[in-house]
Every structure is written in structure tokens, then in C-alpha cells.
Amino acid sequence: MADEVRNVIIIGSGPAGYTAGLYSARALLEPLMFAGYMSGGQLMLTSDIENFPGYPEGIGGPEMMIQLREQAEKFGLEVQDKNVERVDFSTKPFRIWVEGEEFRSKSVIICTGAESIWLGAEGEEEQKGRGISTCATCDGAFFREQEVLVIGGGDSAMEEATFLTRFASKVTLLHRRDVFRASKVMYERALNNPKIEIRTFRTVKSWLSDESGLSGAILEDPRDGSTEEISCTGAFIAIGHKPITNFLDGQVQTDDSGYILAKIHTMTSVDGVFAAGDVVDTRYRQAITAAGMGCQAAIDAEKWLEEQH
Ligand code: NAP
């Protein structure tokens, strides 16, 4: 068991985590962050961020995460690119296990964010990584001059479809109804792109494959159950995300979907455990709002630590 007891341990990176790290480091709390094996969170998979104030030309997601990390480290944030395996919030100081090693901390800020949801259609498991992906930024370049599908009707789907036109010869965007959650500007950018065809009232019933990987899909019209076949060699699922809270093993109160519930400001149901970013946020889910919540959580943790004296 580690003898040292930290003031703050931040679990997860991304805009919420790095901002919490920046603020708590500047408050001289000597924070320790477990950034995860894939540090930086979902923005590491985002091409261009055009709506974060202060970047008139936009900025790449990974570039922004590297800069946020550098800024926080400059003020003393200690970062380990490791995953937290489990926690024990029933005792104080709190206990956290990382690669079998135990760490202890007076307070914890959870910023683990969310991960992509898969469709779960027939044949999907077999084709993951062989044509079906949830990340156009990561895998788009494999589909040069090929026909690909994008599934979803939100900003992620519009962004993925537009990005994929850099490589693919044709992008067919499938949405299960004719109303889009996507912001108007992103929807219209996709709609007006000559390489993108948007088809509404279409869901994927099953995936088709041949010896070289994905070859198409059977689509269904949810209004009448009619089906048709479409050919494609790539497919990108962009139907939303689910919060990463499994490692908490129910020790912090969440809603039915697993999103952490805030009790007082950013404090969770456990006194001294705070949460920020997409792991709590069912509504805004933006880089700027996550960063703002990271700041709030760090200030809340600092005030809470002061009150303990
Ligand atoms: P989202 O807004 O929740 O949209 C998910 C989409 O997937 C919806 O159109 C939904 O259809 C569809 N869907 C869900 N389950 C499905 C299923 N089983 N089968 C078929 N379709 C399904 O998620 P998101 O697009 O990932 O966006 C999440 C948040 O991130 C939003 O706040 C968004 O603004 C933000 N974001 C911003 C940017 C940006 O500004 N650059 C980029 C990406 C994301 P229904 O509408 O029928 O439910």
C-alpha cells in the first residue's frame, strides 16, 4: 500500500480532466492524474474543433489535447498514462488501484468521459476493425476511393460523413428517422456535399461480408419492415456514446444509463468525490462545457479540502 496520501487524484483525461488538473495544480494541490492508456479522450479522435472559443482557424482535437496537457503539466500536474482498475470510496482516504498498485487520496475528480456505442447488428462483432469502425479520423484513410456508410443523425454522424469525403468515393449517411439531432450548420455541410447521400428511415438489419471483409449491409425501413441490400466496404457507426463508469462498481450514484449524478455543484453522492465532463453531462457534451466543468470540479475539490481542516 502506498504511504503517500495525495490531495487530489484525477481519473481520466480530456478537456475536463486537464482543466481540473490545471486548476488544482495552480492551487498547489499537487494533483496526480491517471489519464488512461488512450489519454486525451474522445477529442483524440476528432478532426477539427471549430467551436472552441479562441481558435478562429479551428484546431485539431489531438493538438488541443496535447496543448491542454502541456499547460497543466507546466504548473505541476503529474500524469500517468494508465487505467484505473477499481476504487474503494467507502474509506477515507479513498483508495484507487492502478495496474495492481494502490494509491490513496483525500479527494477524487472523475473525468472519464464516454465511449462510442455500437449498433449490435448481426455480423457486427466479426467485422469490427475489418471494415466497421466508430472513428473516421482513425480509420478513414483506409477507404480511399471506396464506398462507405455512416450511421446516425447527430453532429458526430455529420462530422464523420464530411471527413470521410476526403478519402471515400461515396458516403451514404443512414438515419433511422427524418428529423436530425445534428446542428443545422453541420447537417447542411453534409447535405450540400456532392459526395454524401443522406437516406432517412434506414436502419442496419445485418452486415454482409466476403473473404476480404465487409461487403455490404441489409437495410430495413422501420416504417414498414421492408428491406434492401446496399454494398459498401467500410461503415462508421456514429450513434452516440455511453459514460465510462464501470470501474466505479456502483459506489457513486448514477442514472439508469450510467451517467454520474451531481449532488452539490460537482460533488457526487460520495463526499469528497467530484465529477466533470461527459461522464456527468447528458445535455451539452461539448469540449468547452467539459473544460468549464473541470474547472468547477477543481474549485469545488479545493474548497472541500479546505473545509476538512
Ligand atoms: P447524438 O446527438 O446523441 O446523436 C445520436 C444519433 O444516433 C441520433 O440521430 C440517433 O437517432 C442515432 N441513434 C441512436 N441510437 C441508434 C440506433 N440504435 N440505431 C440507429 N440510430 C441510432 O450523438 P452524437 O452525434 O455523438 O453527439 C453527441 C454530442 O456531441 C452532441 O451534443 C453533439 O453536439 C456533440 N458533438 C459536437 C461536434 C462538433 O460540434 N464538432 C461533433 C460531434 C459531436 P435519433 O435522433 O432517432 O435518436
Short mmCIF file of C-alpha atoms and ligand atoms in Angstrom, two decimals:
data_model
loop_
_atom_site.label_atom_id
_atom_site.label_comp_id
_atom_site.label_asym_id
_atom_site.label_seq_id
_atom_site.Cartn_x
_atom_site.Cartn_y
_atom_site.Cartn_z
CA MET A 1 0.00 0.00 0.00
CA ALA A 2 1.27 3.49 -0.86
CA ASP A 3 2.18 5.53 2.22
CA GLU A 4 1.63 8.79 0.46
CA VAL A 5 -1.83 10.36 0.56
CA ARG A 6 -2.48 12.74 -2.34
CA ASN A 7 -4.74 15.78 -2.11
CA VAL A 8 -6.42 15.14 -5.45
CA ILE A 9 -6.39 12.26 -7.87
CA ILE A 10 -7.97 12.96 -11.25
CA ILE A 11 -9.25 9.92 -13.13
CA GLY A 12 -9.41 10.41 -16.89
CA SER A 13 -8.05 12.99 -19.28
CA GLY A 14 -9.75 15.08 -21.95
CA PRO A 15 -10.81 18.70 -21.60
CA ALA A 16 -12.50 18.15 -18.21
CA GLY A 17 -9.56 16.24 -16.70
CA TYR A 18 -6.81 18.52 -17.99
CA THR A 19 -8.68 21.64 -16.89
CA ALA A 20 -9.25 20.12 -13.44
CA GLY A 21 -5.52 19.31 -13.43
CA LEU A 22 -4.56 22.85 -14.44
CA TYR A 23 -6.70 24.47 -11.74
CA SER A 24 -5.76 22.08 -8.95
CA ALA A 25 -2.06 22.32 -9.88
CA ARG A 26 -2.26 26.13 -9.78
CA ALA A 27 -3.94 25.80 -6.35
CA LEU A 28 -0.76 23.94 -5.28
CA LEU A 29 -2.64 20.70 -4.58
CA GLU A 30 0.00 18.66 -6.46
CA PRO A 31 -2.62 16.64 -8.36
CA LEU A 32 -1.98 13.22 -9.83
CA MET A 33 -3.86 12.19 -12.98
CA PHE A 34 -4.47 8.71 -14.33
CA ALA A 35 -5.02 9.65 -17.95
CA GLY A 36 -5.85 6.17 -19.23
CA TYR A 37 -3.97 4.18 -21.86
CA MET A 38 -5.68 6.29 -24.53
CA SER A 39 -5.04 9.66 -22.92
CA GLY A 40 -6.86 12.70 -24.23
CA GLY A 41 -10.31 11.14 -24.50
CA GLN A 42 -12.69 11.44 -27.41
CA LEU A 43 -11.13 14.59 -28.83
CA MET A 44 -8.11 12.49 -29.80
CA LEU A 45 -10.48 11.04 -32.41
CA THR A 46 -11.86 14.38 -33.61
CA SER A 47 -10.54 16.08 -36.73
CA ASP A 48 -11.29 19.78 -36.44
CA ILE A 49 -12.71 21.69 -33.49
CA GLU A 50 -14.27 24.86 -34.84
CA ASN A 51 -16.42 25.86 -31.88
CA PHE A 52 -13.89 26.22 -29.05
CA PRO A 53 -13.58 29.97 -28.46
CA GLY A 54 -10.16 31.40 -29.20
CA TYR A 55 -9.32 29.37 -32.30
CA PRO A 56 -10.59 31.34 -35.31
CA GLU A 57 -8.95 28.89 -37.72
CA GLY A 58 -10.09 25.83 -35.74
CA ILE A 59 -7.74 23.33 -34.13
CA GLY A 60 -7.24 19.56 -34.40
CA GLY A 61 -8.59 17.57 -31.44
CA PRO A 62 -5.29 15.77 -30.66
CA GLU A 63 -3.36 19.05 -30.96
CA MET A 64 -5.67 20.72 -28.45
CA MET A 65 -5.34 17.82 -26.00
CA ILE A 66 -1.53 17.91 -26.23
CA GLN A 67 -1.59 21.64 -25.51
CA LEU A 68 -4.01 21.29 -22.58
CA ARG A 69 -1.81 18.59 -21.10
CA GLU A 70 1.37 20.63 -21.56
CA GLN A 71 -0.28 23.63 -19.92
CA ALA A 72 -1.41 21.61 -16.89
CA GLU A 73 1.96 19.83 -16.58
CA LYS A 74 3.75 23.17 -16.67
CA PHE A 75 2.01 24.03 -13.39
CA GLY A 76 2.80 20.68 -11.79
CA LEU A 77 0.13 18.19 -12.83
CA GLU A 78 1.63 14.69 -12.63
CA VAL A 79 0.23 12.42 -15.35
CA GLN A 80 0.40 8.65 -15.61
CA ASP A 81 -0.99 7.12 -18.82
CA LYS A 82 -2.61 4.22 -17.02
CA ASN A 83 -6.15 2.97 -16.46
CA VAL A 84 -7.77 2.87 -13.04
CA GLU A 85 -8.94 -0.68 -12.38
CA ARG A 86 -11.06 -0.20 -9.29
CA VAL A 87 -11.72 2.15 -6.44
CA ASP A 88 -12.81 1.96 -2.81
CA PHE A 89 -14.68 5.08 -1.77
CA SER A 90 -16.02 3.53 1.46
CA THR A 91 -12.93 4.55 3.44
CA LYS A 92 -11.05 7.84 3.77
CA PRO A 93 -8.57 8.48 2.32
CA PHE A 94 -10.07 6.99 -0.84
CA ARG A 95 -8.26 4.02 -2.36
CA ILE A 96 -7.55 3.59 -6.08
CA TRP A 97 -5.89 0.64 -7.81
CA VAL A 98 -3.87 1.08 -10.97
CA GLU A 99 -2.08 -1.89 -12.57
CA GLY A 100 -2.25 -3.65 -9.21
CA GLU A 101 -0.69 -0.74 -7.31
CA GLU A 102 -2.70 1.09 -4.66
CA PHE A 103 -2.91 4.89 -4.45
CA ARG A 104 -4.64 6.94 -1.78
CA SER A 105 -6.17 10.38 -1.99
CA LYS A 106 -8.21 12.79 0.13
CA SER A 107 -10.33 13.78 -2.87
CA VAL A 108 -11.01 12.41 -6.34
CA ILE A 109 -12.22 14.07 -9.54
CA ILE A 110 -13.74 11.66 -12.09
CA CYS A 111 -13.41 12.81 -15.72
CA THR A 112 -13.56 9.51 -17.57
CA GLY A 113 -15.92 10.75 -20.29
CA ALA A 114 -17.83 8.47 -22.58
CA GLU A 115 -17.19 5.89 -25.30
CA SER A 116 -18.87 5.07 -28.60
CA ILE A 117 -21.97 2.92 -28.73
CA TRP A 118 -22.03 0.13 -31.31
CA LEU A 119 -25.15 -0.84 -33.23
CA GLY A 120 -25.09 -4.50 -32.32
CA ALA A 121 -26.46 -5.58 -35.72
CA GLU A 122 -25.99 -9.16 -36.92
CA GLY A 123 -22.43 -9.79 -38.15
CA GLU A 124 -21.02 -6.66 -36.46
CA GLU A 125 -18.65 -8.34 -34.00
CA GLU A 126 -16.86 -10.19 -36.80
CA GLN A 127 -16.37 -7.06 -38.91
CA LYS A 128 -15.14 -4.69 -36.17
CA GLY A 129 -11.77 -3.48 -37.37
CA ARG A 130 -12.29 -5.25 -40.72
CA GLY A 131 -14.48 -2.55 -42.20
CA ILE A 132 -16.73 -1.39 -39.35
CA SER A 133 -15.41 1.39 -37.16
CA THR A 134 -16.60 4.12 -34.79
CA CYS A 135 -13.79 6.52 -35.70
CA ALA A 136 -13.42 8.10 -39.13
CA THR A 137 -10.39 10.10 -38.01
CA CYS A 138 -8.63 6.87 -37.08
CA ASP A 139 -9.71 4.62 -39.95
CA GLY A 140 -10.99 6.86 -42.77
CA ALA A 141 -7.75 6.78 -44.75
CA PHE A 142 -8.12 3.00 -45.25
CA PHE A 143 -11.13 3.64 -47.51
CA ARG A 144 -9.64 5.65 -50.38
CA GLU A 145 -11.91 5.59 -53.44
CA GLN A 146 -14.28 3.18 -51.72
CA GLU A 147 -17.99 3.41 -50.84
CA VAL A 148 -18.73 3.74 -47.15
CA LEU A 149 -21.75 4.10 -44.87
CA VAL A 150 -22.19 6.36 -41.87
CA ILE A 151 -24.96 5.59 -39.41
CA GLY A 152 -26.53 8.28 -37.22
CA GLY A 153 -28.30 11.63 -37.33
CA GLY A 154 -26.32 13.73 -34.83
CA ASP A 155 -23.29 16.01 -35.11
CA SER A 156 -20.93 13.03 -34.89
CA ALA A 157 -22.50 11.40 -37.95
CA MET A 158 -22.36 14.66 -39.93
CA GLU A 159 -18.75 15.22 -38.91
CA GLU A 160 -17.71 11.66 -39.76
CA ALA A 161 -19.50 11.75 -43.13
CA THR A 162 -17.96 15.08 -44.11
CA PHE A 163 -14.49 13.97 -43.01
CA LEU A 164 -14.78 10.70 -44.93
CA THR A 165 -15.37 12.54 -48.24
CA ARG A 166 -11.61 13.31 -48.17
CA PHE A 167 -10.99 9.63 -48.91
CA ALA A 168 -14.13 7.76 -49.97
CA SER A 169 -15.63 7.92 -53.45
CA LYS A 170 -19.12 7.97 -51.93
CA VAL A 171 -20.53 8.31 -48.41
CA THR A 172 -24.09 7.19 -47.71
CA LEU A 173 -25.42 8.52 -44.42
CA LEU A 174 -28.24 6.43 -42.96
CA HIS A 175 -30.59 7.76 -40.32
CA ARG A 176 -33.48 5.92 -38.71
CA ARG A 177 -35.94 8.85 -38.99
CA ASP A 178 -36.22 12.13 -40.89
CA VAL A 179 -35.53 14.51 -38.00
CA PHE A 180 -31.86 15.19 -37.24
CA ARG A 181 -30.31 16.00 -33.88
CA ALA A 182 -27.31 17.49 -35.66
CA SER A 183 -26.77 21.25 -35.55
CA LYS A 184 -28.08 22.99 -38.66
CA VAL A 185 -24.64 24.10 -39.82
CA MET A 186 -23.19 20.58 -39.68
CA TYR A 187 -26.27 18.99 -41.22
CA GLU A 188 -26.21 21.44 -44.12
CA ARG A 189 -22.49 20.97 -44.68
CA ALA A 190 -23.14 17.24 -45.13
CA LEU A 191 -26.31 17.79 -47.16
CA ASN A 192 -24.52 20.09 -49.60
CA ASN A 193 -21.50 17.83 -50.06
CA PRO A 194 -21.82 16.18 -53.50
CA LYS A 195 -20.10 13.01 -52.26
CA ILE A 196 -22.67 12.47 -49.48
CA GLU A 197 -26.08 10.90 -49.97
CA ILE A 198 -28.40 11.16 -46.96
CA ARG A 199 -31.02 8.44 -46.67
CA THR A 200 -33.67 8.63 -43.98
CA PHE A 201 -35.77 5.85 -42.44
CA ARG A 202 -33.00 3.31 -42.82
CA THR A 203 -31.53 1.05 -40.14
CA VAL A 204 -28.94 -1.71 -40.48
CA LYS A 205 -30.52 -5.14 -40.04
CA SER A 206 -27.32 -7.09 -40.68
CA TRP A 207 -23.82 -6.73 -42.12
CA LEU A 208 -22.62 -8.68 -45.16
CA SER A 209 -19.08 -9.86 -45.71
CA ASP A 210 -16.86 -11.78 -48.07
CA GLU A 211 -13.30 -13.09 -47.76
CA SER A 212 -11.83 -9.56 -47.93
CA GLY A 213 -14.03 -8.13 -45.18
CA LEU A 214 -17.18 -6.02 -45.14
CA SER A 215 -19.10 -6.10 -48.43
CA GLY A 216 -22.44 -4.50 -47.61
CA ALA A 217 -25.47 -4.39 -45.37
CA ILE A 218 -29.13 -5.33 -45.32
CA LEU A 219 -31.08 -2.18 -44.56
CA GLU A 220 -34.55 -2.00 -43.12
CA ASP A 221 -37.19 0.69 -43.36
CA PRO A 222 -38.53 0.95 -39.78
CA ARG A 223 -41.89 2.20 -41.06
CA ASP A 224 -42.89 -0.99 -42.85
CA GLY A 225 -40.08 -3.50 -42.25
CA SER A 226 -39.14 -3.66 -45.94
CA THR A 227 -35.50 -4.50 -46.64
CA GLU A 228 -32.90 -3.79 -49.31
CA GLU A 229 -29.23 -4.56 -49.84
CA ILE A 230 -26.53 -1.92 -50.11
CA SER A 231 -22.89 -2.54 -50.93
CA CYS A 232 -20.02 -0.89 -49.07
CA THR A 233 -16.53 -1.79 -47.91
CA GLY A 234 -16.50 0.49 -44.89
CA ALA A 235 -19.06 1.55 -42.28
CA PHE A 236 -18.79 4.11 -39.50
CA ILE A 237 -21.19 3.96 -36.59
CA ALA A 238 -21.88 7.36 -35.04
CA ILE A 239 -24.95 6.85 -32.87
CA GLY A 240 -23.76 8.36 -29.63
CA HIS A 241 -21.80 7.45 -26.55
CA LYS A 242 -22.11 5.86 -23.14
CA PRO A 243 -20.39 7.07 -19.96
CA ILE A 244 -17.34 5.19 -18.67
CA THR A 245 -18.31 4.37 -15.10
CA ASN A 246 -17.95 0.58 -14.85
CA PHE A 247 -14.78 0.81 -12.75
CA LEU A 248 -16.79 2.56 -10.01
CA ASP A 249 -18.75 -0.64 -9.40
CA GLY A 250 -21.82 1.26 -8.22
CA GLN A 251 -20.03 3.20 -5.47
CA VAL A 252 -21.11 6.55 -6.89
CA GLN A 253 -24.75 7.19 -7.68
CA THR A 254 -25.54 7.26 -11.41
CA ASP A 255 -28.69 7.49 -13.53
CA ASP A 256 -30.04 4.42 -15.33
CA SER A 257 -27.65 4.98 -18.27
CA GLY A 258 -24.59 5.16 -16.01
CA TYR A 259 -24.10 8.96 -16.01
CA ILE A 260 -22.82 10.16 -12.63
CA LEU A 261 -25.35 12.26 -10.72
CA ALA A 262 -24.10 15.52 -9.22
CA LYS A 263 -25.34 16.19 -5.69
CA ILE A 264 -23.89 19.56 -4.63
CA HIS A 265 -22.34 21.51 -7.51
CA THR A 266 -19.87 18.97 -8.98
CA MET A 267 -19.76 16.72 -5.90
CA THR A 268 -21.18 13.24 -6.37
CA SER A 269 -23.12 11.12 -3.86
CA VAL A 270 -19.76 10.43 -2.13
CA ASP A 271 -18.46 13.32 -0.01
CA GLY A 272 -15.08 14.32 -1.49
CA VAL A 273 -15.59 12.67 -4.88
CA PHE A 274 -16.30 15.07 -7.73
CA ALA A 275 -17.11 14.51 -11.39
CA ALA A 276 -16.90 16.61 -14.54
CA GLY A 277 -17.34 16.39 -18.30
CA ASP A 278 -19.16 13.83 -20.43
CA VAL A 279 -19.30 11.29 -17.59
CA VAL A 280 -21.93 13.55 -15.95
CA ASP A 281 -23.24 15.53 -18.88
CA THR A 282 -26.30 14.21 -20.70
CA ARG A 283 -27.10 17.54 -22.31
CA TYR A 284 -24.24 19.73 -23.60
CA ARG A 285 -21.30 17.31 -24.21
CA GLN A 286 -19.02 19.92 -25.74
CA ALA A 287 -15.27 20.40 -25.26
CA ILE A 288 -15.88 23.88 -23.87
CA THR A 289 -18.53 22.75 -21.36
CA ALA A 290 -16.37 19.81 -20.25
CA ALA A 291 -13.44 22.19 -19.69
CA GLY A 292 -15.72 24.51 -17.71
CA MET A 293 -16.91 21.66 -15.52
CA GLY A 294 -13.32 20.52 -14.96
CA CYS A 295 -12.59 23.99 -13.63
CA GLN A 296 -15.68 23.86 -11.39
CA ALA A 297 -14.73 20.42 -10.03
CA ALA A 298 -11.19 21.56 -9.19
CA ILE A 299 -12.51 24.63 -7.36
CA ASP A 300 -15.10 22.52 -5.54
CA ALA A 301 -12.42 19.99 -4.53
CA GLU A 302 -10.12 22.76 -3.32
CA LYS A 303 -12.87 24.36 -1.18
CA TRP A 304 -13.93 20.96 0.16
CA LEU A 305 -10.34 20.12 1.14
CA GLU A 306 -10.06 23.48 2.94
CA GLU A 307 -13.25 22.73 4.88
CA GLN A 308 -11.79 19.44 6.12
CA HIS A 309 -9.11 21.20 8.19
P1 NAP B 1 -26.38 12.27 -30.55
O1 NAP B 1 -26.54 13.73 -30.75
O2 NAP B 1 -26.98 11.63 -29.33
O3 NAP B 1 -26.96 11.57 -31.87
C1 NAP B 1 -27.01 10.17 -31.97
C2 NAP B 1 -27.72 9.82 -33.27
O4 NAP B 1 -27.69 8.42 -33.45
C3 NAP B 1 -29.19 10.24 -33.29
O5 NAP B 1 -29.50 10.73 -34.56
C4 NAP B 1 -29.90 8.94 -33.01
O6 NAP B 1 -31.16 8.85 -33.63
C5 NAP B 1 -28.99 7.92 -33.62
N1 NAP B 1 -29.11 6.62 -32.98
C6 NAP B 1 -29.00 6.33 -31.66
N2 NAP B 1 -29.14 5.01 -31.44
C7 NAP B 1 -29.34 4.45 -32.65
C8 NAP B 1 -29.55 3.13 -33.10
N3 NAP B 1 -29.56 2.09 -32.24
N4 NAP B 1 -29.73 2.91 -34.42
C9 NAP B 1 -29.70 3.94 -35.30
N5 NAP B 1 -29.52 5.22 -34.95
C10 NAP B 1 -29.33 5.48 -33.64
O7 NAP B 1 -24.83 11.82 -30.52
P2 NAP B 1 -23.55 12.47 -31.23
O8 NAP B 1 -23.83 12.77 -32.64
O9 NAP B 1 -22.45 11.56 -30.89
O10 NAP B 1 -23.34 13.85 -30.47
C11 NAP B 1 -23.17 13.85 -29.04
C12 NAP B 1 -22.86 15.28 -28.58
O11 NAP B 1 -21.56 15.67 -29.06
C13 NAP B 1 -23.84 16.32 -29.11
O12 NAP B 1 -24.07 17.26 -28.08
C14 NAP B 1 -23.11 16.97 -30.26
O13 NAP B 1 -23.47 18.32 -30.46
C15 NAP B 1 -21.65 16.87 -29.79
N6 NAP B 1 -20.75 16.84 -30.96
C16 NAP B 1 -20.29 18.03 -31.43
C17 NAP B 1 -19.44 18.08 -32.53
C18 NAP B 1 -18.93 19.39 -33.01
O14 NAP B 1 -19.54 20.40 -32.71
N7 NAP B 1 -17.85 19.43 -33.75
C19 NAP B 1 -19.08 16.88 -33.18
C20 NAP B 1 -19.58 15.67 -32.68
C21 NAP B 1 -20.43 15.66 -31.57
P3 NAP B 1 -32.47 9.58 -33.03
O15 NAP B 1 -32.28 11.04 -33.31
O16 NAP B 1 -33.59 8.96 -33.78
O17 NAP B 1 -32.49 9.26 -31.56
#
